[in-house]
Coordinates of C-alpha atoms and ligand atoms in Angstrom, one line a residue:
M30 CA 92.4 116.9 116.0
T31 CA 96.2 116.5 115.5
G32 CA 97.4 118.2 112.3
A33 CA 100.5 117.2 110.3
D34 CA 102.0 117.6 106.9
F35 CA 102.0 113.9 106.2
L36 CA 100.0 111.1 107.7
V37 CA 101.5 107.6 107.2
L38 CA 99.2 104.6 107.7
G39 CA 101.3 101.6 108.6
G40 CA 104.3 101.1 110.8
G41 CA 106.0 98.4 108.8
I42 CA 109.3 98.8 106.9
A43 CA 107.6 100.7 104.1
G44 CA 105.8 103.3 106.2
L45 CA 108.7 103.9 108.6
S46 CA 111.4 104.2 106.0
A47 CA 109.3 106.7 104.0
A48 CA 108.4 108.6 107.2
A49 CA 112.1 109.0 108.0
R50 CA 112.6 110.7 104.6
L51 CA 109.4 112.8 104.8
A52 CA 110.2 114.0 108.3
R53 CA 112.9 116.2 106.7
Y54 CA 110.2 118.3 105.0
G55 CA 107.5 118.7 107.7
K56 CA 105.6 117.0 110.5
V57 CA 104.9 113.4 110.0
V58 CA 102.6 111.2 112.0
V59 CA 102.8 107.5 111.5
L60 CA 99.7 105.6 112.7
E61 CA 100.3 101.9 113.3
A62 CA 97.3 99.7 114.2
E63 CA 99.2 97.2 116.3
E64 CA 100.9 97.7 119.6
A65 CA 104.3 96.7 118.1
L66 CA 106.0 98.0 115.0
G67 CA 106.6 95.4 112.3
Y68 CA 104.0 93.0 113.8
H69 CA 102.9 91.8 110.4
S70 CA 105.0 91.2 107.3
S71 CA 108.1 93.2 108.3
G72 CA 108.5 91.3 111.5
R73 CA 108.0 87.9 109.8
S74 CA 110.5 88.2 107.0
V75 CA 113.7 86.2 106.7
S76 CA 115.3 89.7 106.1
F77 CA 117.7 89.1 103.3
S78 CA 119.0 91.3 100.5
H79 CA 120.1 89.5 97.3
F80 CA 119.8 89.7 93.6
G81 CA 118.2 86.3 93.1
I82 CA 114.6 87.6 93.4
G83 CA 112.3 90.0 91.6
N84 CA 112.2 91.6 88.2
G85 CA 114.6 94.2 86.8
A86 CA 113.0 97.1 88.7
V87 CA 113.2 95.2 92.0
R88 CA 116.8 94.2 91.4
G89 CA 117.7 97.8 90.5
M90 CA 116.1 99.1 93.8
T91 CA 117.9 96.3 95.7
A92 CA 121.3 97.5 94.2
W93 CA 120.5 101.2 95.0
S94 CA 119.6 100.3 98.6
R95 CA 122.8 98.4 99.3
P96 CA 125.0 101.4 100.5
F97 CA 122.3 102.3 103.0
F98 CA 122.5 98.9 104.7
E99 CA 126.3 98.9 104.6
H100 CA 126.6 102.5 106.0
P101 CA 123.4 103.5 107.7
P102 CA 123.0 107.3 108.4
E103 CA 124.0 109.1 111.6
G104 CA 121.4 108.6 114.3
F105 CA 120.1 105.3 113.0
G106 CA 121.4 103.4 116.0
D107 CA 124.3 101.3 117.2
S108 CA 122.9 97.8 116.5
P109 CA 124.2 96.2 113.3
I110 CA 121.6 96.1 110.6
A111 CA 123.3 93.9 108.0
R112 CA 126.1 91.3 107.8
P113 CA 127.4 89.5 104.8
M114 CA 126.0 86.0 104.0
A115 CA 126.5 84.2 100.7
T116 CA 123.6 82.7 98.8
I117 CA 123.7 79.6 96.7
Y118 CA 121.2 78.2 94.2
M119 CA 121.3 74.5 93.5
A120 CA 120.0 72.8 90.3
G121 CA 119.3 69.3 89.2
E122 CA 120.2 68.1 85.7
A123 CA 116.7 69.3 84.4
Q124 CA 117.2 72.8 85.8
L125 CA 120.6 73.8 84.3
A126 CA 118.9 76.1 81.8
A127 CA 117.1 77.9 84.7
L128 CA 120.4 78.2 86.5
D129 CA 122.0 79.9 83.4
A130 CA 119.0 82.2 83.1
L131 CA 119.3 83.3 86.7
A132 CA 123.0 83.8 86.4
A133 CA 122.4 86.1 83.4
D134 CA 119.7 88.1 85.3
M135 CA 122.0 88.6 88.3
A136 CA 125.0 89.5 86.2
T137 CA 123.6 92.9 85.5
Y138 CA 123.8 93.8 89.2
T139 CA 126.9 91.9 90.4
D140 CA 129.9 90.4 88.7
A141 CA 130.7 88.2 91.7
V142 CA 128.3 85.3 90.9
E143 CA 130.0 82.0 90.0
R144 CA 128.9 78.7 88.6
I145 CA 129.9 76.0 91.1
G146 CA 130.0 72.2 91.0
V147 CA 129.0 69.5 93.5
E148 CA 132.2 69.6 95.4
R149 CA 131.9 73.3 96.1
L150 CA 128.2 73.0 97.0
L151 CA 129.1 70.4 99.6
A152 CA 132.0 72.4 100.9
L153 CA 129.6 75.4 101.5
C154 CA 126.8 73.3 102.9
P155 CA 127.6 69.7 103.6
V156 CA 124.0 68.5 104.1
V157 CA 122.7 69.3 100.6
R158 CA 121.7 66.2 98.6
T159 CA 123.8 66.0 95.4
G160 CA 124.1 63.7 92.4
G161 CA 121.6 61.6 90.6
D162 CA 118.2 63.3 90.8
H163 CA 119.5 65.9 93.2
A164 CA 121.8 68.9 92.8
V165 CA 124.5 68.6 90.1
A166 CA 125.5 72.3 89.9
G167 CA 124.9 75.6 91.6
L168 CA 125.4 79.4 91.6
Y169 CA 127.4 81.0 94.3
D170 CA 126.8 84.7 95.1
P171 CA 129.0 86.1 97.9
T172 CA 127.2 89.5 97.9
G173 CA 124.1 88.5 100.0
L174 CA 123.3 90.6 103.1
K175 CA 121.5 89.2 106.1
L176 CA 119.4 92.2 107.4
E177 CA 118.2 92.8 111.0
A178 CA 114.5 93.7 110.6
A179 CA 114.0 94.8 114.2
A180 CA 117.0 97.1 114.1
L181 CA 115.9 98.5 110.8
L182 CA 112.4 99.3 112.0
Q183 CA 113.7 100.9 115.2
G184 CA 116.4 102.8 113.3
F185 CA 113.8 104.4 111.0
A186 CA 111.5 105.2 113.9
R187 CA 114.4 106.8 115.7
L188 CA 115.0 109.1 112.7
V189 CA 111.4 110.1 112.5
R190 CA 111.3 111.0 116.2
A191 CA 114.6 112.8 116.1
A192 CA 113.2 115.1 113.4
G193 CA 110.3 116.0 115.8
S194 CA 107.7 113.8 114.1
Q195 CA 105.7 111.0 115.7
V196 CA 105.3 107.2 115.4
L197 CA 102.1 106.1 117.3
N198 CA 101.3 102.5 117.9
G199 CA 97.9 101.1 118.7
R200 CA 96.2 103.5 116.3
R201 CA 94.1 101.6 113.8
A202 CA 92.6 104.0 111.2
A203 CA 88.8 103.3 111.2
S204 CA 87.6 106.0 108.9
I205 CA 89.2 108.3 106.3
T206 CA 87.6 111.4 104.8
R207 CA 88.7 114.1 102.5
R208 CA 87.7 117.4 103.9
G209 CA 88.8 120.5 102.0
D210 CA 92.5 120.1 101.2
A211 CA 93.1 117.6 103.9
W212 CA 92.6 113.9 104.7
E213 CA 91.1 113.3 108.1
V214 CA 91.7 110.0 109.8
T215 CA 89.8 108.8 112.8
T216 CA 91.2 105.8 114.7
E217 CA 89.3 103.0 116.4
G218 CA 90.0 104.8 119.7
G219 CA 88.3 108.0 118.4
E220 CA 91.5 110.1 118.0
M221 CA 91.5 112.3 114.9
F222 CA 94.4 113.3 112.7
S223 CA 94.6 115.4 109.6
A224 CA 97.1 116.2 106.8
P225 CA 97.1 117.2 103.2
I226 CA 99.0 114.1 102.2
L227 CA 98.0 110.6 103.3
V228 CA 100.6 107.8 102.6
N229 CA 98.9 104.4 102.4
A230 CA 101.6 102.0 103.6
A231 CA 99.2 99.5 105.1
G232 CA 100.9 96.4 103.7
A233 CA 98.3 93.6 102.9
W234 CA 95.5 96.1 103.9
A235 CA 96.4 98.8 101.5
D236 CA 93.4 98.2 99.2
R237 CA 91.1 98.1 102.2
V238 CA 92.5 101.4 103.5
A239 CA 91.9 102.8 100.0
A240 CA 88.4 101.6 100.0
M241 CA 87.9 103.3 103.4
A242 CA 89.0 106.6 101.7
G243 CA 86.8 106.0 98.7
V244 CA 89.8 105.3 96.4
A245 CA 89.7 102.6 93.8
P246 CA 92.0 99.5 94.6
I247 CA 95.2 98.6 92.8
G248 CA 94.5 94.9 92.9
L249 CA 96.7 93.8 95.7
Q250 CA 96.9 90.1 96.4
P251 CA 98.4 89.0 99.8
K252 CA 100.2 85.6 99.5
R253 CA 101.1 83.6 102.5
R254 CA 104.5 82.1 103.1
T255 CA 105.4 79.5 105.7
I256 CA 108.6 79.2 107.7
I257 CA 109.7 76.5 110.1
V258 CA 112.6 76.5 112.4
V259 CA 114.5 73.3 113.2
D260 CA 117.6 72.5 115.4
P261 CA 120.6 71.2 113.5
P262 CA 121.9 67.8 114.6
A263 CA 124.0 68.0 117.8
G264 CA 127.5 69.2 117.2
M265 CA 126.9 70.3 113.6
E266 CA 128.5 73.7 112.8
I267 CA 126.0 75.7 110.7
A268 CA 126.9 79.4 111.3
S269 CA 129.0 79.6 108.2
W270 CA 126.3 78.1 105.9
P271 CA 125.0 80.3 103.1
F272 CA 121.4 81.0 102.3
V273 CA 120.6 77.9 100.2
H274 CA 117.9 78.0 97.5
S275 CA 116.6 75.5 95.0
V276 CA 116.6 77.2 91.6
G277 CA 113.2 75.8 90.9
G278 CA 111.8 78.0 93.7
D279 CA 110.3 75.4 96.0
F280 CA 112.8 75.4 98.9
Y281 CA 115.2 77.6 100.8
M282 CA 117.0 77.4 104.2
L283 CA 119.4 79.6 106.1
P284 CA 121.1 79.5 109.4
E285 CA 119.9 81.9 112.1
A286 CA 121.0 82.1 115.7
G287 CA 122.1 78.4 115.8
Q288 CA 118.9 77.1 114.2
I289 CA 117.8 76.5 110.6
L290 CA 115.0 78.5 109.0
V291 CA 113.3 76.6 106.2
S292 CA 110.6 77.6 103.7
P293 CA 108.9 75.7 100.8
V294 CA 108.8 79.2 99.1
D295 CA 105.0 78.9 99.1
E296 CA 102.7 81.6 97.8
V297 CA 99.2 80.8 98.9
D298 CA 96.5 83.5 98.2
D299 CA 95.2 84.8 101.5
E300 CA 93.2 87.6 103.0
P301 CA 94.8 90.5 104.9
S302 CA 95.1 88.9 108.4
D303 CA 97.3 87.8 111.2
A304 CA 98.6 85.0 109.0
A305 CA 99.2 81.6 110.6
P306 CA 100.9 78.5 109.2
E307 CA 98.6 75.8 107.9
E308 CA 99.3 72.1 108.9
Y309 CA 99.7 71.1 105.2
D310 CA 102.3 73.9 104.5
T311 CA 104.2 73.0 107.7
A312 CA 104.4 69.4 106.7
L313 CA 105.4 70.4 103.1
T314 CA 108.2 72.5 104.5
A315 CA 109.6 69.6 106.6
Y316 CA 109.3 67.3 103.6
Q317 CA 111.2 69.7 101.3
L318 CA 114.0 70.0 103.9
E319 CA 114.3 66.2 103.8
Q320 CA 114.2 66.1 100.0
Y321 CA 116.8 68.8 99.4
T322 CA 119.1 67.9 102.3
T323 CA 120.3 64.8 104.3
L324 CA 118.7 66.3 107.4
T325 CA 115.8 64.5 109.2
V326 CA 113.1 66.6 110.9
T327 CA 112.4 65.1 114.3
R328 CA 111.0 68.3 115.9
I329 CA 109.8 71.7 114.7
A330 CA 111.1 74.2 117.2
H331 CA 109.0 77.1 115.9
R332 CA 106.9 78.1 112.9
W333 CA 105.2 81.1 111.5
A334 CA 103.6 82.5 108.4
G335 CA 103.5 86.0 106.9
L336 CA 102.0 87.8 103.9
R337 CA 103.8 89.0 100.9
S338 CA 101.5 91.3 98.9
F339 CA 101.8 91.7 95.1
V340 CA 100.1 93.7 92.4
A341 CA 99.7 92.1 88.9
D342 CA 103.2 92.9 87.6
R343 CA 104.9 92.1 91.0
T344 CA 106.6 95.5 91.0
P345 CA 106.2 97.7 94.2
T346 CA 103.9 100.7 93.7
A347 CA 104.5 104.3 94.9
G348 CA 102.8 107.5 93.8
F349 CA 99.8 109.8 94.1
D350 CA 96.5 108.4 93.0
A351 CA 95.4 110.4 89.9
D352 CA 91.8 110.5 91.1
A353 CA 92.3 111.3 94.8
P354 CA 94.3 114.4 95.5
G355 CA 96.9 113.9 98.3
F356 CA 96.3 110.1 98.4
F357 CA 99.8 108.5 98.1
W358 CA 100.2 104.7 97.5
L359 CA 103.1 102.8 99.0
A360 CA 102.2 99.1 98.6
G361 CA 102.9 95.8 96.9
Q362 CA 106.5 95.3 98.1
G363 CA 106.0 91.5 97.7
G364 CA 108.9 89.5 99.0
Y365 CA 111.4 92.3 98.8
G366 CA 110.1 95.1 101.0
L367 CA 113.1 95.1 103.3
Q368 CA 115.8 94.9 100.6
T369 CA 114.2 97.7 98.5
A370 CA 113.0 100.0 101.4
P371 CA 115.8 102.6 101.1
A372 CA 115.1 103.0 97.4
M373 CA 111.4 103.1 97.8
A374 CA 111.7 105.6 100.6
A375 CA 113.8 107.9 98.4
I376 CA 111.2 107.5 95.6
V377 CA 108.4 108.5 98.1
E378 CA 110.4 111.6 99.1
A379 CA 110.9 112.6 95.4
L380 CA 107.3 112.0 94.4
A381 CA 105.5 113.3 97.5
T382 CA 107.6 116.5 97.7
G383 CA 108.0 117.2 94.0
G384 CA 111.7 116.5 94.0
G385 CA 113.8 114.9 91.2
W386 CA 113.9 111.2 90.6
P387 CA 116.6 109.8 93.0
D388 CA 120.1 110.0 91.5
G389 CA 121.4 106.7 90.1
L390 CA 118.0 104.8 90.1
E391 CA 117.4 105.3 86.4
A392 CA 120.9 104.0 85.5
L393 CA 119.9 100.8 87.5
G394 CA 116.8 100.4 85.3
V395 CA 114.2 101.9 87.7
R396 CA 111.9 104.4 86.1
P397 CA 108.8 106.2 87.4
E398 CA 106.4 104.5 84.9
Q399 CA 107.3 101.1 86.4
I400 CA 106.0 101.9 89.8
T401 CA 103.2 104.5 89.3
P402 CA 99.7 103.3 90.5
E403 CA 98.4 104.5 87.1
R404 CA 100.0 101.5 85.4
L405 CA 97.6 99.2 87.3
R406 CA 94.3 101.0 86.4
S407 CA 92.2 99.0 84.0
G408 CA 92.3 100.5 80.5
S409 CA 95.9 101.8 81.1
S410 CA 98.1 100.8 78.2
Q411 CA 100.8 99.9 80.6
A412 CA 98.5 97.6 82.6
A413 CA 97.7 95.9 79.3
A414 CA 101.4 95.5 78.4
T415 CA 102.5 93.9 81.7
Ligands
FAD528 C1 108.1 84.7 105.2 C2 108.6 86.0 104.6 C3 109.9 86.1 104.2 C4 110.3 87.3 103.6 N1 111.6 87.5 103.3 C5 112.0 88.7 102.8 C6 113.4 88.9 102.6 O1 114.3 88.1 102.8 N2 113.8 90.2 102.1 C7 112.9 91.2 101.9 O2 113.3 92.2 101.5 N3 111.6 91.0 102.1 C8 111.1 89.8 102.6 N4 109.8 89.6 102.8 C9 108.8 90.6 102.4 C10 108.8 91.7 103.4 O3 108.5 91.2 104.7 C11 107.6 92.7 103.0 O4 107.8 93.1 101.6 C12 107.6 93.9 103.8 O5 107.6 93.6 105.2 C13 106.3 94.8 103.5 O6 106.4 95.9 104.4 P1 105.1 96.8 104.7 O7 105.5 97.8 105.6 O8 104.5 97.1 103.4 O9 104.0 95.8 105.4 P2 103.8 95.5 106.9 O10 105.0 95.2 107.6 O11 102.7 94.4 107.0 O12 103.2 96.8 107.5 C14 101.9 97.3 107.2 C15 101.4 97.8 108.5 O13 100.2 98.5 108.3 C16 99.4 98.4 109.4 N5 98.0 98.7 109.1 C17 97.1 98.0 108.4 N6 95.9 98.5 108.4 C18 96.0 99.7 109.2 C19 95.1 100.7 109.6 N7 93.8 100.7 109.2 N8 95.6 101.7 110.4 C20 96.9 101.7 110.8 N9 97.8 100.7 110.4 C21 97.3 99.7 109.6 C22 99.6 96.9 109.8 O14 99.3 96.7 111.2 C23 101.1 96.7 109.5 O15 101.9 96.8 110.6 C24 109.3 88.4 103.4 C25 108.0 88.2 103.8 C26 107.6 87.0 104.4 C27 106.2 86.9 104.9

């Protein structure tokens, strides 16, 4: 039996970023089921940080997390983890009100967002379809950051190990029992681990992990998203393109290593699994690229799908379960788990160690009652209000 102060189940961005914080307080053991870190959602993300997504709490956590990406801490590693990349949102005539609403939502967090016309849209990305039924206006946000998921995962794992704690791959928790003041976890391989605090950072599997521990679920719904990768036409320079979105939420694309990543921004209910793209969603993605741009898809170079897991109010959840001593939820990061990870990790540190709410988060509109698991329990007045 390996003893620790904190056991973290899940070696995705949530578990690793929280573990790096908790390792300052005692011994942490991260148990990751797969052989590679970030094999599921964290390794399938398009890895962007921007203010165009999520509710107020998510945008507040995004803002709080920015300095971390711009200036990672000592010992995080030498690989770059973020580079500036603008975002644009394009709107047709019927979507101008939606464009205004988005601009107002983003204005709380950045004053750099500008309304732009067709000429500027085309200067930023010459292949977008404009005029008539297509884009007639856009929003330009120069403050986007393209994150490097692999470097982030490795950087957090490095901090954990440097503090004398452990990140163990290929350790799938198969049973979880509360014995005395500790949670005991037995892996599929028969190894046993024990700690007074168990952090459930199992991504799409978080409700299943809770069930294993006899803890009531929080109502997590994994939703599948599809990405295809296509080559640009020969000779076309795409490196300077921004991250291009439709304001209606049915298309995005961005340049990545000389190719174009495209999504129909789908959210298909799925089970916790090794998600794979469906034929229909792949075809829809190619169709949307041809609708929103003048590009023609002749070959799909690569495709994948990943799960974005949400609770009812789409706000990430962190906190001890009121009915299970020492059982800490860290789940429901939806489509923003990378860009909010530094803030969520600071929240985990505060709540799991009895520290104060992280400085500056409340001023950005992020309060404990928005993320507590208790808001999701049936009968809770907050659950009713959301
Ligand atoms: C296509 C796509 C695009 C996205 N784009 C962005 C973006 O631009 N910006 C952004 O911020 N976010 C984005 N996201 C969302 C982001 O990827 C997720 O919010 C984030 O990765 C969730 O992290 P996680 O650690 O909770 O989950 P995961 O990375 O899935 O980690 C959970 C881990 O728990 C492990 N696990 C499960 N059960 C057990 C068990 N019994 N024992 C041990 N380990 C277990 C799993 O193997 C898994 O590795 C995107 C997601 C997708 C799919």
